[in-house]
């Protein structure tokens, strides 16, 4: 078994590549020889990541991209084709929750009014924003970039799901629903693309402290009650780190190691998903 991780000359498109998780993942792919296209709506964050990778001797180019704008993605695809070549691996990392799609209360109570920030107070626009970012923001880049993968050996897609896809967390119904949809889409695509050689899998990270959830987990330096609850329900008793997602991502991406792995969602969660809390 060639347990040799080598992505030399593979073109990897990473969305959300200016964020905490996908900056780390893209840096590690670059160290293994990949040419990495870093897509993010936050151009500065993507460019900072590209600078870091290039300084370390890797090959990376940053592109300003909005995963919800198909025309923009088509333009970016042309640039990636021109600069790096056809995509071999697409990692869909853009996503996250938003405070506006978060209820204040975990439970609705009889004394709460219809205007409270329980389920009744959530704005349609906010729900759409979070649902679309996570679900459509995964589907649209696949529509645009997977065209270049058809019939080419070793091509694959890796989505990022979440613990919410297995059992929804309180307060974030749009994010939970969207990540369940991302897991479902991962399996759907694994089947849909199975005759044209594109594998589709996902990772489902447990809890890491990043930009998109920091305000739910900390008040300044102080952990919120929610953060304490998460740690009590994570048997390993700590938050994960972005570099702990890299091994499983390498495995799924590698044709040597995972050529028959298709439609799986790997939890990387310190045991959270296995624990009933008792
Ligand atoms: P992050 O906020 O650090 O990174 C998200 C990145 O996506 C940011 O750089 C942001 O600019 C970018 N982005 C947002 N909207 C975009 C758009 N419309 N088009 C292009 N880029 C856009 O968060 P992260 O935790 O690194 O998140 C990466 C992925 O991991 C997300 O899908 C998230 O839902 C998922 N995830 C995170 C955790 C966690 O605990 N942090 C757990 C499970 C899953």
Short mmCIF file of C-alpha atoms and ligand atoms in Angstrom, two decimals:
data_model
loop_
_atom_site.label_atom_id
_atom_site.label_comp_id
_atom_site.label_asym_id
_atom_site.label_seq_id
_atom_site.Cartn_x
_atom_site.Cartn_y
_atom_site.Cartn_z
CA UNK A 1 0.00 0.00 0.00
CA UNK A 2 1.65 3.23 -1.11
CA UNK A 3 0.95 5.41 1.93
CA UNK A 4 2.59 8.23 0.14
CA UNK A 5 0.80 11.55 0.19
CA UNK A 6 1.71 13.37 -2.98
CA UNK A 7 -0.46 15.89 -4.80
CA UNK A 8 2.26 17.13 -7.15
CA UNK A 9 0.77 19.13 -10.02
CA UNK A 10 -2.81 18.50 -8.91
CA UNK A 11 -4.92 21.63 -9.27
CA UNK A 12 -7.01 22.14 -6.14
CA UNK A 13 -9.76 24.75 -5.94
CA UNK A 14 -10.61 25.69 -2.35
CA UNK A 15 -13.55 27.97 -1.53
CA UNK A 16 -13.51 29.87 1.76
CA UNK A 17 -9.73 29.65 1.49
CA UNK A 18 -9.20 32.82 3.52
CA UNK A 19 -10.95 31.24 6.53
CA UNK A 20 -9.43 29.39 9.45
CA UNK A 21 -10.12 25.80 8.33
CA UNK A 22 -9.52 26.14 4.61
CA UNK A 23 -6.42 28.32 4.94
CA UNK A 24 -4.84 25.48 6.89
CA UNK A 25 -6.07 22.77 4.52
CA UNK A 26 -4.87 24.64 1.43
CA UNK A 27 -1.45 25.29 2.99
CA UNK A 28 -0.99 21.58 3.69
CA UNK A 29 -2.04 20.58 0.15
CA UNK A 30 0.48 23.08 -1.24
CA UNK A 31 3.23 21.50 0.89
CA UNK A 32 2.39 18.21 -0.84
CA UNK A 33 2.97 19.72 -4.28
CA UNK A 34 -0.55 20.86 -5.26
CA UNK A 35 -1.22 24.06 -7.19
CA UNK A 36 -3.91 25.74 -5.13
CA UNK A 37 -6.57 28.21 -6.27
CA UNK A 38 -7.72 30.13 -3.22
CA UNK A 39 -11.29 31.47 -3.63
CA UNK A 40 -12.86 33.76 -1.06
CA UNK A 41 -15.26 36.70 -0.97
CA UNK A 42 -12.70 38.26 1.35
CA UNK A 43 -9.96 38.89 -1.20
CA UNK A 44 -7.50 40.17 1.37
CA UNK A 45 -7.79 37.02 3.47
CA UNK A 46 -7.30 34.81 0.39
CA UNK A 47 -4.33 36.92 -0.73
CA UNK A 48 -2.71 36.69 2.73
CA UNK A 49 -3.01 32.92 2.53
CA UNK A 50 -1.55 32.90 -0.99
CA UNK A 51 1.40 35.04 0.17
CA UNK A 52 2.09 32.64 3.01
CA UNK A 53 1.98 29.57 0.73
CA UNK A 54 4.19 31.20 -1.91
CA UNK A 55 6.70 32.36 0.73
CA UNK A 56 6.89 28.75 1.95
CA UNK A 57 7.78 27.61 -1.59
CA UNK A 58 4.33 26.44 -2.68
CA UNK A 59 2.14 27.50 -5.60
CA UNK A 60 -1.07 29.37 -4.81
CA UNK A 61 -3.14 32.11 -6.43
CA UNK A 62 -5.91 34.06 -4.69
CA UNK A 63 -9.16 34.87 -6.51
CA UNK A 64 -11.98 37.07 -5.26
CA UNK A 65 -15.03 34.84 -5.60
CA UNK A 66 -18.58 34.76 -4.31
CA UNK A 67 -19.87 31.19 -4.07
CA UNK A 68 -23.43 32.51 -4.47
CA UNK A 69 -22.75 34.27 -7.78
CA UNK A 70 -22.59 31.77 -10.64
CA UNK A 71 -21.46 34.32 -13.24
CA UNK A 72 -18.61 35.37 -11.02
CA UNK A 73 -17.65 31.71 -10.46
CA UNK A 74 -17.62 31.14 -14.25
CA UNK A 75 -15.20 34.07 -14.61
CA UNK A 76 -13.00 32.68 -11.85
CA UNK A 77 -13.06 29.25 -13.52
CA UNK A 78 -11.65 30.81 -16.71
CA UNK A 79 -8.87 32.46 -14.70
CA UNK A 80 -8.02 29.20 -12.90
CA UNK A 81 -7.91 27.35 -16.25
CA UNK A 82 -5.58 30.02 -17.65
CA UNK A 83 -3.33 30.25 -14.57
CA UNK A 84 -3.18 26.70 -13.20
CA UNK A 85 -5.10 24.33 -15.51
CA UNK A 86 -8.13 22.06 -15.06
CA UNK A 87 -9.27 21.43 -11.52
CA UNK A 88 -8.60 17.95 -10.09
CA UNK A 89 -10.00 18.43 -6.60
CA UNK A 90 -12.64 20.90 -5.38
CA UNK A 91 -12.89 21.61 -1.66
CA UNK A 92 -16.06 23.49 -0.73
CA UNK A 93 -15.15 25.32 2.44
CA UNK A 94 -17.08 28.60 2.19
CA UNK A 95 -19.87 28.55 4.75
CA UNK A 96 -20.81 29.31 8.30
CA UNK A 97 -23.54 30.59 10.55
CA UNK A 98 -24.59 34.19 11.14
CA UNK A 99 -25.85 35.82 14.36
CA UNK A 100 -28.96 37.07 12.50
CA UNK A 101 -30.07 33.47 11.87
CA UNK A 102 -29.55 32.48 15.51
CA UNK A 103 -32.33 32.35 18.09
CA UNK A 104 -31.66 33.90 21.48
CA UNK A 105 -33.50 31.10 23.26
CA UNK A 106 -32.75 27.40 23.08
CA UNK A 107 -36.38 26.58 23.83
CA UNK A 108 -39.59 28.44 23.08
CA UNK A 109 -41.56 29.08 26.27
CA UNK A 110 -45.18 30.03 26.86
CA UNK A 111 -44.15 33.42 28.29
CA UNK A 112 -42.19 34.41 25.18
CA UNK A 113 -43.98 36.65 22.71
CA UNK A 114 -44.21 36.08 18.97
CA UNK A 115 -41.63 38.83 18.49
CA UNK A 116 -39.02 37.14 20.65
CA UNK A 117 -35.88 35.89 18.98
CA UNK A 118 -37.06 32.33 19.23
CA UNK A 119 -38.22 30.65 16.02
CA UNK A 120 -40.93 33.28 15.48
CA UNK A 121 -38.52 36.21 15.48
CA UNK A 122 -36.15 34.91 12.81
CA UNK A 123 -36.18 37.01 9.64
CA UNK A 124 -36.75 35.25 6.30
CA UNK A 125 -33.76 37.05 4.76
CA UNK A 126 -31.42 35.89 7.49
CA UNK A 127 -32.56 32.28 7.16
CA UNK A 128 -32.14 32.46 3.39
CA UNK A 129 -28.68 34.00 3.76
CA UNK A 130 -27.32 31.20 5.95
CA UNK A 131 -29.13 28.39 4.14
CA UNK A 132 -27.98 29.62 0.75
CA UNK A 133 -24.38 30.26 1.79
CA UNK A 134 -23.95 26.71 3.03
CA UNK A 135 -26.09 24.75 0.55
CA UNK A 136 -26.14 26.76 -2.69
CA UNK A 137 -22.60 27.94 -1.88
CA UNK A 138 -21.57 24.28 -2.13
CA UNK A 139 -23.74 23.37 -5.12
CA UNK A 140 -22.89 26.32 -7.41
CA UNK A 141 -19.08 25.83 -7.33
CA UNK A 142 -19.69 22.15 -8.13
CA UNK A 143 -21.84 23.12 -11.15
CA UNK A 144 -19.08 25.41 -12.37
CA UNK A 145 -15.90 23.45 -11.63
CA UNK A 146 -16.97 19.79 -11.92
CA UNK A 147 -17.39 20.25 -15.70
CA UNK A 148 -13.58 20.21 -15.92
CA UNK A 149 -13.36 16.95 -13.95
CA UNK A 150 -15.58 14.79 -16.17
CA UNK A 151 -13.82 11.60 -17.28
CA UNK A 152 -10.47 12.54 -15.68
CA UNK A 153 -8.96 9.96 -13.30
CA UNK A 154 -8.49 10.94 -9.69
CA UNK A 155 -10.86 13.90 -9.69
CA UNK A 156 -12.99 14.41 -6.61
CA UNK A 157 -15.03 16.83 -4.52
CA UNK A 158 -14.81 17.31 -0.76
CA UNK A 159 -17.61 19.18 1.02
CA UNK A 160 -17.64 20.44 4.59
CA UNK A 161 -20.61 19.28 6.63
CA UNK A 162 -20.98 19.59 10.40
CA UNK A 163 -22.18 17.88 13.60
CA UNK A 164 -25.47 19.70 12.92
CA UNK A 165 -26.11 17.35 10.02
CA UNK A 166 -26.47 14.37 12.39
CA UNK A 167 -28.46 16.01 15.21
CA UNK A 168 -29.33 19.71 14.99
CA UNK A 169 -27.81 22.05 17.53
CA UNK A 170 -30.12 24.47 19.32
CA UNK A 171 -30.42 28.10 18.12
CA UNK A 172 -29.17 27.68 14.52
CA UNK A 173 -31.93 26.06 12.47
CA UNK A 174 -30.86 27.43 9.07
CA UNK A 175 -27.24 26.35 9.51
CA UNK A 176 -28.32 22.91 10.82
CA UNK A 177 -30.73 22.38 7.93
CA UNK A 178 -28.18 23.55 5.38
CA UNK A 179 -25.44 21.24 6.67
CA UNK A 180 -27.88 18.28 6.67
CA UNK A 181 -28.55 19.24 3.04
CA UNK A 182 -24.80 19.37 2.34
CA UNK A 183 -24.38 15.79 3.66
CA UNK A 184 -27.35 14.68 1.58
CA UNK A 185 -25.98 16.43 -1.52
CA UNK A 186 -22.61 14.72 -0.95
CA UNK A 187 -24.27 11.31 -1.19
CA UNK A 188 -26.44 12.39 -4.11
CA UNK A 189 -23.42 13.59 -6.09
CA UNK A 190 -21.42 10.46 -5.27
CA UNK A 191 -24.13 8.53 -7.10
CA UNK A 192 -24.74 11.10 -9.84
CA UNK A 193 -21.08 11.36 -10.86
CA UNK A 194 -20.19 7.68 -10.35
CA UNK A 195 -20.15 6.91 -14.10
CA UNK A 196 -17.86 9.83 -14.96
CA UNK A 197 -15.09 9.21 -12.43
CA UNK A 198 -15.70 12.02 -9.93
CA UNK A 199 -15.83 10.89 -6.31
CA UNK A 200 -17.68 13.07 -3.80
CA UNK A 201 -17.15 12.91 -0.04
CA UNK A 202 -17.28 15.21 2.97
CA UNK A 203 -15.71 15.87 6.34
CA UNK A 204 -17.93 16.79 9.29
CA UNK A 205 -15.81 18.74 11.77
CA UNK A 206 -16.73 18.90 15.42
CA UNK A 207 -16.12 22.17 17.20
CA UNK A 208 -13.26 24.50 16.32
CA UNK A 209 -13.11 28.13 17.32
CA UNK A 210 -13.15 30.16 14.10
CA UNK A 211 -14.44 33.52 12.86
CA UNK A 212 -17.94 32.31 12.03
CA UNK A 213 -18.74 30.87 15.52
CA UNK A 214 -16.52 32.91 17.86
CA UNK A 215 -19.41 35.08 19.08
CA UNK A 216 -21.42 31.96 20.08
CA UNK A 217 -18.50 30.45 21.99
CA UNK A 218 -16.82 33.39 23.71
CA UNK A 219 -17.69 36.72 25.31
CA UNK A 220 -14.29 38.28 24.81
CA UNK A 221 -11.97 35.74 26.46
CA UNK A 222 -14.69 34.14 28.57
CA UNK A 223 -16.29 30.90 27.31
CA UNK A 224 -20.09 31.10 26.98
CA UNK A 225 -22.41 28.54 28.59
CA UNK A 226 -22.76 27.07 25.10
CA UNK A 227 -18.99 26.57 24.81
CA UNK A 228 -18.95 24.83 28.20
CA UNK A 229 -21.83 22.59 27.12
CA UNK A 230 -19.99 21.67 23.90
CA UNK A 231 -16.86 20.75 25.82
CA UNK A 232 -18.89 18.64 28.31
CA UNK A 233 -20.36 16.77 25.33
CA UNK A 234 -17.04 16.28 23.55
CA UNK A 235 -15.52 13.20 25.22
CA UNK A 236 -12.00 14.43 24.44
CA UNK A 237 -12.87 17.58 26.38
CA UNK A 238 -11.44 20.21 24.06
CA UNK A 239 -12.04 22.11 20.83
CA UNK A 240 -10.42 20.78 17.65
CA UNK A 241 -7.66 22.49 15.69
CA UNK A 242 -7.70 23.12 11.94
CA UNK A 243 -4.65 20.93 11.37
CA UNK A 244 -6.57 17.97 12.82
CA UNK A 245 -8.84 18.06 9.74
CA UNK A 246 -5.98 17.70 7.29
CA UNK A 247 -5.34 13.94 7.54
CA UNK A 248 -8.90 12.90 6.67
CA UNK A 249 -9.03 15.48 3.88
CA UNK A 250 -5.78 14.14 2.39
CA UNK A 251 -7.19 10.61 2.62
CA UNK A 252 -10.43 11.48 0.81
CA UNK A 253 -8.59 13.50 -1.85
CA UNK A 254 -5.95 10.85 -2.57
CA UNK A 255 -6.61 8.46 -5.45
CA UNK A 256 -3.98 6.07 -4.04
CA UNK A 257 -5.73 5.77 -0.71
CA UNK A 258 -9.41 6.34 -1.43
CA UNK A 259 -10.15 5.36 -5.05
CA UNK A 260 -13.22 3.32 -3.95
CA UNK A 261 -14.36 5.71 -1.18
CA UNK A 262 -17.41 7.56 -2.44
CA UNK A 263 -20.33 9.21 -0.67
CA UNK A 264 -18.93 9.10 2.88
CA UNK A 265 -19.01 11.84 5.49
CA UNK A 266 -16.19 11.51 8.03
CA UNK A 267 -16.83 13.01 11.48
CA UNK A 268 -13.71 14.59 13.00
CA UNK A 269 -15.10 15.55 16.34
CA UNK A 270 -13.25 14.22 19.40
CA UNK A 271 -16.10 11.71 19.87
CA UNK A 272 -18.96 14.28 20.03
CA UNK A 273 -21.16 12.37 17.61
CA UNK A 274 -20.62 9.05 19.40
CA UNK A 275 -21.54 10.39 22.85
CA UNK A 276 -25.08 10.37 24.22
CA UNK A 277 -24.01 12.60 27.10
CA UNK A 278 -24.44 9.74 29.63
P1 LIG B 1 -14.29 30.99 8.69
O1 LIG B 1 -15.33 32.02 8.95
O2 LIG B 1 -12.94 31.14 9.30
O3 LIG B 1 -14.11 30.78 7.10
C1 LIG B 1 -15.16 30.87 6.19
C2 LIG B 1 -14.64 31.58 4.94
O4 LIG B 1 -15.68 31.58 3.95
C3 LIG B 1 -14.26 33.05 5.20
O5 LIG B 1 -12.95 33.33 4.75
C4 LIG B 1 -15.29 33.85 4.40
O6 LIG B 1 -14.80 35.07 3.89
C5 LIG B 1 -15.64 32.85 3.31
N1 LIG B 1 -16.93 33.17 2.70
C6 LIG B 1 -18.07 33.55 3.33
N2 LIG B 1 -19.03 33.82 2.42
C7 LIG B 1 -18.50 33.57 1.19
C8 LIG B 1 -19.00 33.67 -0.13
N3 LIG B 1 -20.26 34.05 -0.37
N4 LIG B 1 -18.19 33.34 -1.15
C9 LIG B 1 -16.90 32.97 -0.92
N5 LIG B 1 -16.36 32.88 0.31
C10 LIG B 1 -17.16 33.17 1.36
O7 LIG B 1 -14.96 29.63 9.16
P2 LIG B 1 -14.44 28.13 9.22
O8 LIG B 1 -14.84 27.61 10.54
O9 LIG B 1 -13.03 28.03 8.77
O10 LIG B 1 -15.43 27.47 8.15
C11 LIG B 1 -15.05 26.65 7.06
C12 LIG B 1 -16.16 25.62 6.84
O11 LIG B 1 -16.17 24.69 7.93
C13 LIG B 1 -17.57 26.22 6.79
O12 LIG B 1 -18.33 25.53 5.81
C14 LIG B 1 -18.13 25.89 8.16
O13 LIG B 1 -19.53 25.83 8.14
C15 LIG B 1 -17.49 24.54 8.39
N6 LIG B 1 -17.48 24.07 9.77
C16 LIG B 1 -16.87 24.79 10.76
C17 LIG B 1 -16.87 24.28 12.05
C18 LIG B 1 -16.22 25.02 13.20
O14 LIG B 1 -16.35 24.58 14.33
N7 LIG B 1 -15.53 26.10 12.95
C19 LIG B 1 -17.48 23.06 12.34
C20 LIG B 1 -18.08 22.36 11.31
C21 LIG B 1 -18.07 22.87 10.03
#
